[in-house]
Coordinates of C-alpha atoms and ligand atoms in Angstrom, one line a residue:
X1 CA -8.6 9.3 26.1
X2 CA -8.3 6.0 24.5
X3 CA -7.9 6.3 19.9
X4 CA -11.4 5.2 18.7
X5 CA -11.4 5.2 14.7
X6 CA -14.2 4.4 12.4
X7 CA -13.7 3.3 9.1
X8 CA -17.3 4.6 7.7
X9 CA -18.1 3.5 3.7
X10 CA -21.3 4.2 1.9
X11 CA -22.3 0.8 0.5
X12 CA -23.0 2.1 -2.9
X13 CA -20.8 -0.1 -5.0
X14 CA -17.3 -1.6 -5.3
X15 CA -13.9 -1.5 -2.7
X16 CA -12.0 1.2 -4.4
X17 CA -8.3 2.0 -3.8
X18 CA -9.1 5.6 -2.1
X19 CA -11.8 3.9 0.4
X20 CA -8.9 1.4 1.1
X21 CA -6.5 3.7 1.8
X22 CA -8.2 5.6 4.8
X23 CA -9.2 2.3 5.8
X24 CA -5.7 1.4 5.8
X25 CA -4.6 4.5 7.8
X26 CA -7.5 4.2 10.6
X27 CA -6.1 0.5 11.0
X28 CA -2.9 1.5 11.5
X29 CA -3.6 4.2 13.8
X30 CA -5.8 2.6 15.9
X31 CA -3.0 -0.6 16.2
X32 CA -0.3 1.7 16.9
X33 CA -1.9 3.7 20.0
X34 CA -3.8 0.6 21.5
X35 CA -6.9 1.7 20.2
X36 CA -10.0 0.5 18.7
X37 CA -11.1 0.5 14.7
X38 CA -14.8 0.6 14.0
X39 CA -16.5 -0.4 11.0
X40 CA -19.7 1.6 10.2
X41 CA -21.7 1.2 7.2
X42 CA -22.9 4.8 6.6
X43 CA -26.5 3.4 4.2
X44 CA -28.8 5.7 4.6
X45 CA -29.0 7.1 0.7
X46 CA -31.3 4.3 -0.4
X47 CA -31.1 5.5 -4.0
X48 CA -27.6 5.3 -4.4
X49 CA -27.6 1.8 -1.8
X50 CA -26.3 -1.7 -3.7
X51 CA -26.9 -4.9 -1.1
X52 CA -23.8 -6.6 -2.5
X53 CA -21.7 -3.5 -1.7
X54 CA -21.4 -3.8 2.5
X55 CA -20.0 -7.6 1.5
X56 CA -17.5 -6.3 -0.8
X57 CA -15.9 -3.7 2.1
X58 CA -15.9 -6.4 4.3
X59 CA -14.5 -9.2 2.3
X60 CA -12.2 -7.3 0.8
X61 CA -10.6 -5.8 4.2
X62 CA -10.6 -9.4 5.6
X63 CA -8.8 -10.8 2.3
X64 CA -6.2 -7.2 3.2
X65 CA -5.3 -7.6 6.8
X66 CA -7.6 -4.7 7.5
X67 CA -9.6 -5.9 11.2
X68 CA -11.7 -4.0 13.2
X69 CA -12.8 -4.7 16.7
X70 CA -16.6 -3.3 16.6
X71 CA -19.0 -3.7 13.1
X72 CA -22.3 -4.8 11.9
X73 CA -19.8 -8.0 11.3
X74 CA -18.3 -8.4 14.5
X75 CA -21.2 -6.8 16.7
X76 CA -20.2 -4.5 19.6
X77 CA -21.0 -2.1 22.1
X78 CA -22.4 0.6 19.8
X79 CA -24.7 -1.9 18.1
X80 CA -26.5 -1.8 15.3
X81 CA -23.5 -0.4 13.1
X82 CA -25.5 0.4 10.0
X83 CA -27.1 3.6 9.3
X84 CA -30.2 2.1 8.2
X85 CA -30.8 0.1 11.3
X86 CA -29.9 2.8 13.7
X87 CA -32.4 5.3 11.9
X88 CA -34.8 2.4 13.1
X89 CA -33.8 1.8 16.1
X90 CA -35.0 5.9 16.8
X91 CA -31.6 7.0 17.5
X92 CA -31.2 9.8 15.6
X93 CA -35.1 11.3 16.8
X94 CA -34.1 12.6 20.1
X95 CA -30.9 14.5 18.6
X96 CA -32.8 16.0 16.0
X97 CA -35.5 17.2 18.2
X98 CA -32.7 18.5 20.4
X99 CA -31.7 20.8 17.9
X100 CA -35.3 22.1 17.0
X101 CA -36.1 22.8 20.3
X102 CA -32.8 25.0 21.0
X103 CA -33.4 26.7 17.9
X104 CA -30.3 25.1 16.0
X105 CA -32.5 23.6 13.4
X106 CA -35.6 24.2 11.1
X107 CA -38.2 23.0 9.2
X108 CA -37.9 23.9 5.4
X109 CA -41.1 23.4 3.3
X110 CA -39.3 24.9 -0.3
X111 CA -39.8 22.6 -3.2
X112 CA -38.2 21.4 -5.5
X113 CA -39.1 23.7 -8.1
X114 CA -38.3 26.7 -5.9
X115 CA -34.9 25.1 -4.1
X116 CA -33.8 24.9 -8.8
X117 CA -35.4 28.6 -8.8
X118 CA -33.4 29.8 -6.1
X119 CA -30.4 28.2 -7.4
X120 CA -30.7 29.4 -11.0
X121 CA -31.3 32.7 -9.3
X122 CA -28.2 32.5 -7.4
X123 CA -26.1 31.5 -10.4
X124 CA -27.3 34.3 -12.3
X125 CA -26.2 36.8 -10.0
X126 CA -22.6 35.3 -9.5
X127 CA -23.5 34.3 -5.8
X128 CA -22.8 31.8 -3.6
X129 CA -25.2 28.5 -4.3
X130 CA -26.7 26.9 -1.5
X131 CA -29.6 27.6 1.0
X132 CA -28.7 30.1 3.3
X133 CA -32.3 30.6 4.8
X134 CA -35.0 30.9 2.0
X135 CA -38.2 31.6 3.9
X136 CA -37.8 29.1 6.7
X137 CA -35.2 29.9 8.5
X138 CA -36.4 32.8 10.2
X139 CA -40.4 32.0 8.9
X140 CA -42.5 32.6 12.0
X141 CA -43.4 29.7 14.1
X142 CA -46.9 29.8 13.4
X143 CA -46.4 29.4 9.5
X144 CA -44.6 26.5 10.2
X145 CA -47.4 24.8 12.1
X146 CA -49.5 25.4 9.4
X147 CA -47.6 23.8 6.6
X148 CA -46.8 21.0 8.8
X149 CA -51.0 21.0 9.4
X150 CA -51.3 21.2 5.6
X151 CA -48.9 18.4 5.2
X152 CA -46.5 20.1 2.9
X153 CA -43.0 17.9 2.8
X154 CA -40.1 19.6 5.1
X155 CA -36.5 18.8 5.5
X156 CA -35.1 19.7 8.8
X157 CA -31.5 22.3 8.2
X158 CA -28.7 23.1 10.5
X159 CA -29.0 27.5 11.0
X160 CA -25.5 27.5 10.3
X161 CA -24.6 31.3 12.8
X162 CA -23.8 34.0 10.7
X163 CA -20.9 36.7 11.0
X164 CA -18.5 34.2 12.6
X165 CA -15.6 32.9 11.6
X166 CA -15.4 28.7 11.5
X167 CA -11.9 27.7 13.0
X168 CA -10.7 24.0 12.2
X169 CA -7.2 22.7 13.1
X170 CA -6.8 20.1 10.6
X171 CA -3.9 17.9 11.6
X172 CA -2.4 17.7 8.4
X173 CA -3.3 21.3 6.9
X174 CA -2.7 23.3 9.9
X175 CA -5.2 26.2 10.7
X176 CA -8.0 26.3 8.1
X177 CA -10.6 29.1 9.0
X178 CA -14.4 29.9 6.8
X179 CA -16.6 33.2 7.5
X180 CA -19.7 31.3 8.4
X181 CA -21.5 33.6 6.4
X182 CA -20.4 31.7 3.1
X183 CA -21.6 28.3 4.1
X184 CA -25.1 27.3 3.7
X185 CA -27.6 25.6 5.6
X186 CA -27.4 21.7 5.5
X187 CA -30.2 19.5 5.5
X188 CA -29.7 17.5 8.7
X189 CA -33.2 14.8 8.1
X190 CA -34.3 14.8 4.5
X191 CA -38.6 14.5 3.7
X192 CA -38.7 11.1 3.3
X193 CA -37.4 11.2 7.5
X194 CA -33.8 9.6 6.5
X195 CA -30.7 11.4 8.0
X196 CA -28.2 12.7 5.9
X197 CA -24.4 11.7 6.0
X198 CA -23.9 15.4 7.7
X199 CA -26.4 14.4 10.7
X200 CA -26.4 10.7 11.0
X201 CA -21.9 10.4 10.5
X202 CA -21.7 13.2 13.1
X203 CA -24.2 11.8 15.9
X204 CA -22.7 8.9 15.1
X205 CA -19.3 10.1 15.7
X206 CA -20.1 11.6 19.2
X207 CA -22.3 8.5 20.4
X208 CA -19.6 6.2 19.0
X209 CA -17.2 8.3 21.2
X210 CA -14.8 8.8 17.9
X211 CA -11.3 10.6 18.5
X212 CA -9.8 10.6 15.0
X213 CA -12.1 11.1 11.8
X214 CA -10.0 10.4 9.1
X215 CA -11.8 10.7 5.6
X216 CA -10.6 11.8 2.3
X217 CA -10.4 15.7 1.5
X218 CA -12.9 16.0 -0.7
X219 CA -15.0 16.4 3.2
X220 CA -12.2 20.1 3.8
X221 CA -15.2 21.9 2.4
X222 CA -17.8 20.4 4.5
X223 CA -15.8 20.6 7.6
X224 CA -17.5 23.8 8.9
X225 CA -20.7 22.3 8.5
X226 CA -19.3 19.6 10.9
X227 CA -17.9 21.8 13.4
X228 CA -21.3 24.1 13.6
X229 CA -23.3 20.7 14.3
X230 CA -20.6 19.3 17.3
X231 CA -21.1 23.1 18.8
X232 CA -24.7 23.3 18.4
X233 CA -24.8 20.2 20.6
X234 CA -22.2 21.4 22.8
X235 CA -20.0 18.4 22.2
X236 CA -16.4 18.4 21.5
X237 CA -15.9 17.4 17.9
X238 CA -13.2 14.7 17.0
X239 CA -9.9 15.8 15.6
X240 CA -10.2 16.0 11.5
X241 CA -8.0 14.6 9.3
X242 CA -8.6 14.7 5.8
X243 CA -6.1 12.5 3.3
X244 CA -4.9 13.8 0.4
X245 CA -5.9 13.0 -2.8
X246 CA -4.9 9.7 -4.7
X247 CA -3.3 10.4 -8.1
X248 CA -2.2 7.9 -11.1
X249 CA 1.5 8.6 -12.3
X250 CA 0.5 11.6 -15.1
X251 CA -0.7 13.6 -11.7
X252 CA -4.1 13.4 -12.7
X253 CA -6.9 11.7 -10.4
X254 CA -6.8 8.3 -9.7
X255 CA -9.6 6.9 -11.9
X256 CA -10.0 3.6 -14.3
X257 CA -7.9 5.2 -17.1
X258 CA -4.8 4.4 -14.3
X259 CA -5.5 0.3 -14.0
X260 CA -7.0 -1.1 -11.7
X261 CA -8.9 0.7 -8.9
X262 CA -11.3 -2.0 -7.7
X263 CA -9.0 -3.4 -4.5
X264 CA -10.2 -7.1 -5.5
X265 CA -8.8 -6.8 -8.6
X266 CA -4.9 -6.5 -7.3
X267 CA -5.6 -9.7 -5.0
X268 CA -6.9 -11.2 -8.9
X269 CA -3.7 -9.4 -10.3
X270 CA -1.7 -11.5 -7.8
X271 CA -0.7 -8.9 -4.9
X272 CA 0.1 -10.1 -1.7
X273 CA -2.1 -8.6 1.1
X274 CA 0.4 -7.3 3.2
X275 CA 3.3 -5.5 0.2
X276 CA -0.3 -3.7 -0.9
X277 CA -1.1 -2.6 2.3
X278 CA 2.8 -1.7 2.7
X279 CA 2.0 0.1 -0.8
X280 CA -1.0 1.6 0.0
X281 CA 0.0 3.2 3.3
X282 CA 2.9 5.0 1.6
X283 CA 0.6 6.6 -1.0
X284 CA 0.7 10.1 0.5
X285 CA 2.4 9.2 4.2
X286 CA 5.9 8.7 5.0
X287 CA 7.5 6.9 7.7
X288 CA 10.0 10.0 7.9
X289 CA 12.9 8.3 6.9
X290 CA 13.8 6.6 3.3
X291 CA 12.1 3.1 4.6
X292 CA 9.9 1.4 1.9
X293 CA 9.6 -2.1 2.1
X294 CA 8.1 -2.4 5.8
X295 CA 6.2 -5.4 7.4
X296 CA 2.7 -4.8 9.1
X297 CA 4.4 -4.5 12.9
X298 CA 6.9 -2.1 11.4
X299 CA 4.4 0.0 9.6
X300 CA 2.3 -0.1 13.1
X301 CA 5.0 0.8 14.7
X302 CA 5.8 3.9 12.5
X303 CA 2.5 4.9 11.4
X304 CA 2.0 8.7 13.0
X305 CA -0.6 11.5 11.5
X306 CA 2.0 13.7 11.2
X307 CA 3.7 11.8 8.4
X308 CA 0.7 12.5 5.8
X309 CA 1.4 14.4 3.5
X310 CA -1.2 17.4 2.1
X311 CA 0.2 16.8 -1.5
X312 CA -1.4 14.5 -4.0
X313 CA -0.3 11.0 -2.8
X314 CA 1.5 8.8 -6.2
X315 CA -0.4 5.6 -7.2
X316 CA 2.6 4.0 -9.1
X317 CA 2.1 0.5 -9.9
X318 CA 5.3 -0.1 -11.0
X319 CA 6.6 0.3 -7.0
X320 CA 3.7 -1.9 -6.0
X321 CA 4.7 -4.7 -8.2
X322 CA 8.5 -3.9 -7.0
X323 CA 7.7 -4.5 -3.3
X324 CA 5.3 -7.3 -4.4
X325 CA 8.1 -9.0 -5.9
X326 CA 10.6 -8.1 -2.6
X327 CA 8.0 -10.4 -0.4
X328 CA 7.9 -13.1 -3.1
X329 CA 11.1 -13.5 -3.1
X330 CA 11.3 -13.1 0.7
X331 CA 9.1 -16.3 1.2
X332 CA 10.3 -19.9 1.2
X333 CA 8.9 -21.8 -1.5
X334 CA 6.7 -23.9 0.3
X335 CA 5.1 -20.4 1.4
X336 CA 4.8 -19.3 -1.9
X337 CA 3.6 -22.6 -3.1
X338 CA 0.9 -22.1 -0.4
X339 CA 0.4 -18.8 -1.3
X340 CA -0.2 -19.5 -5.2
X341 CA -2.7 -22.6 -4.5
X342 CA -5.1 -20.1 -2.6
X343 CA -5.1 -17.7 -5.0
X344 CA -6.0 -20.1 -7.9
X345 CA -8.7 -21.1 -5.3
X346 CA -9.9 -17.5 -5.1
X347 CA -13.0 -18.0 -7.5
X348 CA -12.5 -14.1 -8.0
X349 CA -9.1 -14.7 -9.9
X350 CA -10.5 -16.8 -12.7
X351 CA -13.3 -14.7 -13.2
X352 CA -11.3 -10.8 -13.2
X353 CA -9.2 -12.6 -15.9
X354 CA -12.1 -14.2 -17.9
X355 CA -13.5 -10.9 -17.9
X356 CA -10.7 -8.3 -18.2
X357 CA -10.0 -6.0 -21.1
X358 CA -6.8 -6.6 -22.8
X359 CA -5.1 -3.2 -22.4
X360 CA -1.0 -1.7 -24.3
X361 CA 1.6 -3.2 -22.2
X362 CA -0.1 -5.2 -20.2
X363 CA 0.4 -9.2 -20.8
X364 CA -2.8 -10.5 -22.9
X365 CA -5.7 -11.8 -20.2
X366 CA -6.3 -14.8 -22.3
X367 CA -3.0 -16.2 -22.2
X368 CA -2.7 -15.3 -18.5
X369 CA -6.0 -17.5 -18.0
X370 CA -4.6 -20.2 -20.4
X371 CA -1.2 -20.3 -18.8
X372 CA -2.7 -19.8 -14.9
X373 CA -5.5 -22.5 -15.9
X374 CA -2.4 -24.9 -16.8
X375 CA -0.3 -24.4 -13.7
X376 CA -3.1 -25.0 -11.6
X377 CA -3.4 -28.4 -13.2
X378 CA 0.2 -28.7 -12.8
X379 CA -0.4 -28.6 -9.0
X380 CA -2.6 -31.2 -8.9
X381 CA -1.1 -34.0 -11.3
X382 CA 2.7 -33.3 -10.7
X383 CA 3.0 -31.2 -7.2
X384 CA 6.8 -31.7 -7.3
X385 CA 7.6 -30.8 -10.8
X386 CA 5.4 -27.6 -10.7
X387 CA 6.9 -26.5 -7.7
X388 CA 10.6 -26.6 -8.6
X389 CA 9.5 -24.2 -11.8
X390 CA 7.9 -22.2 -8.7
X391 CA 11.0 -22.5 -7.2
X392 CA 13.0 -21.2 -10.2
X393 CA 11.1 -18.2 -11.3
X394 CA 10.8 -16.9 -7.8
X395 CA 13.6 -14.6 -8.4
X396 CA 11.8 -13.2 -11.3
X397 CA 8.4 -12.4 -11.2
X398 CA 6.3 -9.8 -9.6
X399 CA 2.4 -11.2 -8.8
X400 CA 1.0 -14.3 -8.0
X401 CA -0.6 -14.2 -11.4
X402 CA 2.9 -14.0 -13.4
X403 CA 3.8 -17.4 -11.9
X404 CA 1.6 -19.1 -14.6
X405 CA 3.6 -17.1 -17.7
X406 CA 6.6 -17.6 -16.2
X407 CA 6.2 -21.8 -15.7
X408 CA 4.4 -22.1 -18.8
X409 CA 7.4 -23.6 -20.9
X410 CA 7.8 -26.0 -17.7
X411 CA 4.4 -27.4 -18.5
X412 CA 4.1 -27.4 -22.3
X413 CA 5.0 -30.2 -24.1
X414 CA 6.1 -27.9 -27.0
X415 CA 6.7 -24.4 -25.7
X416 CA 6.6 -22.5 -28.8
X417 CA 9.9 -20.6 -30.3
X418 CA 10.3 -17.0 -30.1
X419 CA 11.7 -16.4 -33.2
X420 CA 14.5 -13.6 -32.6
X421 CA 16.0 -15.9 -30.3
X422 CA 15.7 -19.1 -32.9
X423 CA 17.0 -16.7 -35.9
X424 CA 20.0 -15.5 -33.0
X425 CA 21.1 -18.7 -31.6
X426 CA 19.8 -21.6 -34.0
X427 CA 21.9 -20.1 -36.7
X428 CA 25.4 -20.9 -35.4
X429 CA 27.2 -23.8 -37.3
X430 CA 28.0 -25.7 -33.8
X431 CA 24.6 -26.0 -32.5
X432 CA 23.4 -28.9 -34.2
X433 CA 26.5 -30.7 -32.8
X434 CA 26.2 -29.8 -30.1
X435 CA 22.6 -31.1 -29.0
X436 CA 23.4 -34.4 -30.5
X437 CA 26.1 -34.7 -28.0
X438 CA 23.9 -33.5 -25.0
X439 CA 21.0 -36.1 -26.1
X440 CA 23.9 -38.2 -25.8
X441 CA 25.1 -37.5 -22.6
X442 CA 21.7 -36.9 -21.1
X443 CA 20.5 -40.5 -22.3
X444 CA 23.3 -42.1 -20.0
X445 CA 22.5 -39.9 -17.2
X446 CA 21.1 -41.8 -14.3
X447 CA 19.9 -39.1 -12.2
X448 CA 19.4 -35.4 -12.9
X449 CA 21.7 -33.7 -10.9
X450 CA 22.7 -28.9 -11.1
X451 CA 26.3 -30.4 -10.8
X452 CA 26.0 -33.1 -13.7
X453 CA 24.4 -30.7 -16.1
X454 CA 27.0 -28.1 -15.1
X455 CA 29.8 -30.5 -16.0
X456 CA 28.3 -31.5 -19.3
X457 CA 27.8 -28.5 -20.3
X458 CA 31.3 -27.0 -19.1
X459 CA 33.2 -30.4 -20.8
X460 CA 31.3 -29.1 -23.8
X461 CA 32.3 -25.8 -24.2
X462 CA 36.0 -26.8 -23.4
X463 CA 36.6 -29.2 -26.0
X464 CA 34.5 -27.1 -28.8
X465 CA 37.2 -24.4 -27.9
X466 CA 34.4 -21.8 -26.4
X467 CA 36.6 -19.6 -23.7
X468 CA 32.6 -17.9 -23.2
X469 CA 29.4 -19.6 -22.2
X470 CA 27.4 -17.5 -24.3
X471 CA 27.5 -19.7 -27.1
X472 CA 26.8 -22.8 -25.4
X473 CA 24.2 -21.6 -22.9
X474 CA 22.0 -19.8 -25.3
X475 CA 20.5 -22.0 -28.1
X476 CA 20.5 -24.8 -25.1
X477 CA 18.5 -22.5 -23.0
X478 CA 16.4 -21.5 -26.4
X479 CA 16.4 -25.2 -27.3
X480 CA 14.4 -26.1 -24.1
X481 CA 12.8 -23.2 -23.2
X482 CA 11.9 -21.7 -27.1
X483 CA 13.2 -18.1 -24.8
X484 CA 16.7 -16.1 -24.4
X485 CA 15.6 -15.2 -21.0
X486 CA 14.7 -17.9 -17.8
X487 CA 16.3 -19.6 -14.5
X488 CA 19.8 -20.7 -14.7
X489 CA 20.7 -23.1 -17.3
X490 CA 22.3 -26.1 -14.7
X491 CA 19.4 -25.5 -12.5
X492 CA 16.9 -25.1 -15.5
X493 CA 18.0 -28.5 -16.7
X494 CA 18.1 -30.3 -13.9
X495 CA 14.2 -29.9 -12.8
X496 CA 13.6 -30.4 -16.6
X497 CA 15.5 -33.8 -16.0
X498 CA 17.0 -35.6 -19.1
X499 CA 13.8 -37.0 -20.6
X500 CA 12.1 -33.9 -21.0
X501 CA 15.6 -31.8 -22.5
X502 CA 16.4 -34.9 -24.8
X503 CA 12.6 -34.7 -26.2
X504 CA 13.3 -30.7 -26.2
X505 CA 16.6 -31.0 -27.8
X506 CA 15.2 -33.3 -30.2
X507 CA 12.5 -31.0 -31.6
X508 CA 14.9 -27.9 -31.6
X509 CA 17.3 -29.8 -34.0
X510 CA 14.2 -29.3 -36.3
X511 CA 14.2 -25.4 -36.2
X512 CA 18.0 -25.3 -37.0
X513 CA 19.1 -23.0 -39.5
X514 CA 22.9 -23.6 -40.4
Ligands
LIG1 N1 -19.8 7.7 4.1 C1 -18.8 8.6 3.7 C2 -18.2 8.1 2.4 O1 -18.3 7.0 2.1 C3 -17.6 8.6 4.8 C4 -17.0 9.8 5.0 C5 -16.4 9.8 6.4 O2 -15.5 8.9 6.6 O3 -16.8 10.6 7.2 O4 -17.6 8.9 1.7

C-alpha cells in the first residue's frame, strides 16, 4: 500500500514551531516512500476558529518548502478538505448513523449542569473524570425517543467496550496497552450537530485512505479512543506515530519565554527555508549517524520513522543560526544577494521588527530596522557597493537579518566609534602618522585595488619598524570601520575605495588621543 500522510491543523490561530515540525516529518515521509502528503484543515470548533489562521498554515509551508499534493489549496480526489465543508457536504451523517444503528454509539441528553455535577462528584471521590455511561448509555430505547420527542439537546458518544484491554503499537514507543475500563466515553457529534476532532479526524482518516498519522504526543492518551472507533467500524486503523515533545534549551516546554515560536517570525529573523527545515527535522529525529547540516534530497533520503526519538526533542537556536550561517556561506553572492532582496521584499520582515519586543541578548529591534531600512536603500541606489559589503560579511553572519548590522559602517557616512576600540588603538603615538601617510598614498591611487592596499599597508609597517600587523591594522580598521572586529583589512579597503577611507581617515585623526 502506497504512504498517504495528512498534515491536519486546527485553524485556530498562528503557524507554530510544534505544528511545523509534524508537518515537516509527514513531508518528508511521504517524499521519501513516493507517497502522497495531504493538507486537511481540521475547522470544525467554530468557537476556537480564526479565518486568517488556514492562510497562515498555508503560506507559511509554501514560504518552508513544505508541498502537499491534495488540500483545500490544491483541490484533489478527497475534495472538500476542510472539516467545515465536509460536515456540509453530509459526509460524516451516514458514519454516525452507522454506529447508532450497531449499537457503537448513543444519544446523551445530560446537561451541562449535571455533566459539572458528575464531575465534581467524580473528583471528590478520587475517581477517574470523564463520562463513562451516566444514564444514557445503557438508558432504554424508549426514553431516548422521548427526550428526543421533547427536544432535549443530545450529543452522540462512542460506548467505548468495557473489561478489555486497548493494544496500540506505536512506532516509536513500542507496545502501549489501556484497560478499556479507564477510558471514558467520547463525544463523537456534539448538540449543535458539529463532529468532534475524535469523529470527523478519524472518518476522515479512513475515507482519506491515511497510512501514517503522525501528530504530536499530547494525542498517546487519546489513542484508545481512536483505536475503539477504527474497530467499531471494522476498519483497519493507520499506524500511530506520536512525536515527542518540543523543549527550549532549560528542558522546559517550548513556549514564548524560549524566542520565537511563530514559524513566520524565523523567515522575519532571516532563516533560510531549507537550514530551518534541516533544523527542524532534527529536533527529536536523527538520521542515525552524526550528519547535521543535510540538504532537502539528503534529509528525504534519510528521513525513516524509526529515527524519532521518544525523548523531549532540543529547540536550540544557537544550532539553527549555526546551520543557517553554513548555507549562507555556502551560496554564491549573487545567490545571497538574491536571497536578501526578497526578504526585505517580505512585507512580514519590516513589520515583526517594527513590532518586536526588545529582549537581554538579543540585538536592539530598532537598530536592526534602522540598519535593514538602510541596506535596503543601499540596494537600490548603489547595487555594486552594497553587494561587495554583502560579499564581505558573508563569512560572518548568521540570518538574513544580520546582513544590515553587519554592512551598516559600509553605508554610514560616519559610522560611530566604539569607544574601547578608540581608547585601545587611537592612543598609540604612531597612529596619527600614520593616517596622514595613507591619505597620502590613497590620494594618488588611481584604482582601488586588495593588492595595492596590501602593499601600502605592508611598506608601512616596514619602514615604521612594526615586525607585527597588529599595530598597523587595528586603528586603520577602527579608523574606517569605528570597530576592532570586520572583513579583512586589504579587502575592507578596497571596496571602501580611497575616497571613502581618506574621508574616514580624515575624521578619525579627530578622535586621536596621543
Ligand atoms: N487538528 C489536530 C490539531 O491541530 C490534529 C491532530 C492530528 O494530526 O490528528 O491538533
Amino acid at each position: 500500500m502506497s504512504v498517504r500522510v495528512r498534515f491536519a491543523p486546527s485553524p485556530t490561530g498562528l503557524l507554530h514551531v510544534g505544528a511545523l515540525r509534524t508537518a515537516v516529518y509527514d513531508f518528508l515521509f511521504a517524499k521519501k516512500n513516493g507517497g502522497v502528503n495531504i493538507l486537511r484543515i481540521e475547522d470544525t470548533d467554530r468557537t476556537r476558529y480564526n479565518p486568517e489562521s488556514e492562510q497562515e498554515f498555508i503560506d507559511t509551508l509554501g514560504w518552508v518548502g513544505v508541498t502537499f499534493d491534495e488540500g483545500p489549496h490544491v483541490g484533489g480526489p478527497h475534495a472538500p478538505y476542510r472539516q467545515s465543508e465536509r460536515k456540509e457536504a453530509g459526509i460524516y451523517t451516514p458514519y454516525v448513523n452507522q454506529l447508532l444503528e450497531s449499537g457503537h454509539a448513543y444519544k446523551a441528553f445530560e446537561t451541562t449542569d449535571e455533566l459539572a455535577e458528575m464531575r465534581q462528584f467524580q473528583e471528590i471521590n478520587k475517581t477517574a473524570t470523564g463520562y463513562f455511561g451516566g444514564a444514557w448509555r445503557d438508558a432504554d430505547p424508549a426514553k431516548v425517543a422521548a427526550a428526543e420527542a421533547e427536544g432535549k439537546p443530545f450529543v452522540i458518544r462512542l460506548k467505548i467496550p468495557r473489561n478489555e484491554t486497548i493494544v496500540m503499537q506505536d512506532m516509536i514507543r513500542g507496545r502501549i496497552e489501556w484497560d478499556s475500563n479507564t477510558v471514558d466515553d467520547p463525544v463523537l457529534i456534539k448538540a449543535d450537530g458539529m463532529p468532534t476532532y475524535h469523529f470527523a479526524a478519524m472518518v476522515d482518516d479512513h475515507l482519506m485512505e491515511i497510512t501514517h498519522v503522525l501528530r504530536g504526543e499530547e494525542w498517546i492518551s487519546s489513542t484508545p479512543k481512536h483505536l475503539c472507533l477504527f474497530a467499531a467500524f471494522g476498519w483497519e486503523p493507520p499506524v500511530f506515530v506520536q512525536c515527542p515533545v518540543i523543549v527550549g534549551t532549560d528542558g522546559k516546554k517550548l513556549s514564548k519565554r524560549h524566542g520565537a515560536t511563530r514559524v513566520l517570525d524565523y523567515a522575519a529573523q532571516g532563516s533560510l527555508k531549507d537550514p530551518l527545515k534541516n533544523f527542524i527535522a532534527l529536533i527529536g529525529w536523527s538520521p542515525g549517524d552524526d550528519r547535521e547540516i543535510m540538504a532537502e534530497a539528503e534529509l528525504i533520503d534519510a528521513f525513516n520513522l524509526g529515527g524519532i526519538q521518544p525523548s523531549p526533542g532540543r529547540f536550540d537556536k544557537d544550532k539553527l543560526n549555526w546551520i543557517n550561517g553554513a548555507a549562507i556561506r555556502a551560496l554564491s553572492t549573487a545567490e545571497l544577494v538574491a536571497e536578501i532582496k526578497a526578504f526585505l521584499q517580505y512585507p512580514y520582515t519590516f513589520e515583526y521588527w517594527s513590532t518586536v519586543e526588545a529582549e537581554a541578548n538579543e540585538p536592539d529591534p530598532k537598530v536592526v530596522l534602522a540598519d535593514l531600512r538602510r541596506l535596503q536603500a543601499a540596494l537600490v541606489t548603489d547595487e555594486h557597493y552594497a553587494t561587495e559589503a554583502i560579499r564581505l560579511e558573508q563569512e560572518r553572519v548568521q540570518t538574513l537579518a544580520g546582513f544590515g548590522s553587519a554592512c551598516a559602517f559600509f553605508f554610514e557616512e560616519e559610522p560611530p566609534f566604539d569607544q574601547k576600540a578608540v581608547d585601545k588603538w587611537f592612543a598609540e603615538a604612531h597612529v596619527g602618522t600614520m593616517l596622514i601617510e595613507f591619505i597620502g598614498h590613497l590620494s594618488a591611487m588611481p584604482t582601488a585595488s586588495v593588492e595595492g592596499m596590501e602593499a601600502m599597508v605592508r611598506g608601512y609597517a616596514e619602514r615604521a619598524g612594526f615586525e607585527k600587523l597588529g599595530p598597523v591594522v587595528h586603528p586603520t580598521r577602527v579608523a574606517l570601520t569605528g570597530k576592532t572586529v570586520g572583513p579583512g583589512l586589504f579587502e575592507l579597503m578596497a571596496v571602501l575605495g580611497p575616497d571613502r577611507c581618506i574621508r574616514r581617515m580624515n575624521r578619525a585623526k579627530a578622535h586621536l588621543k596621543a
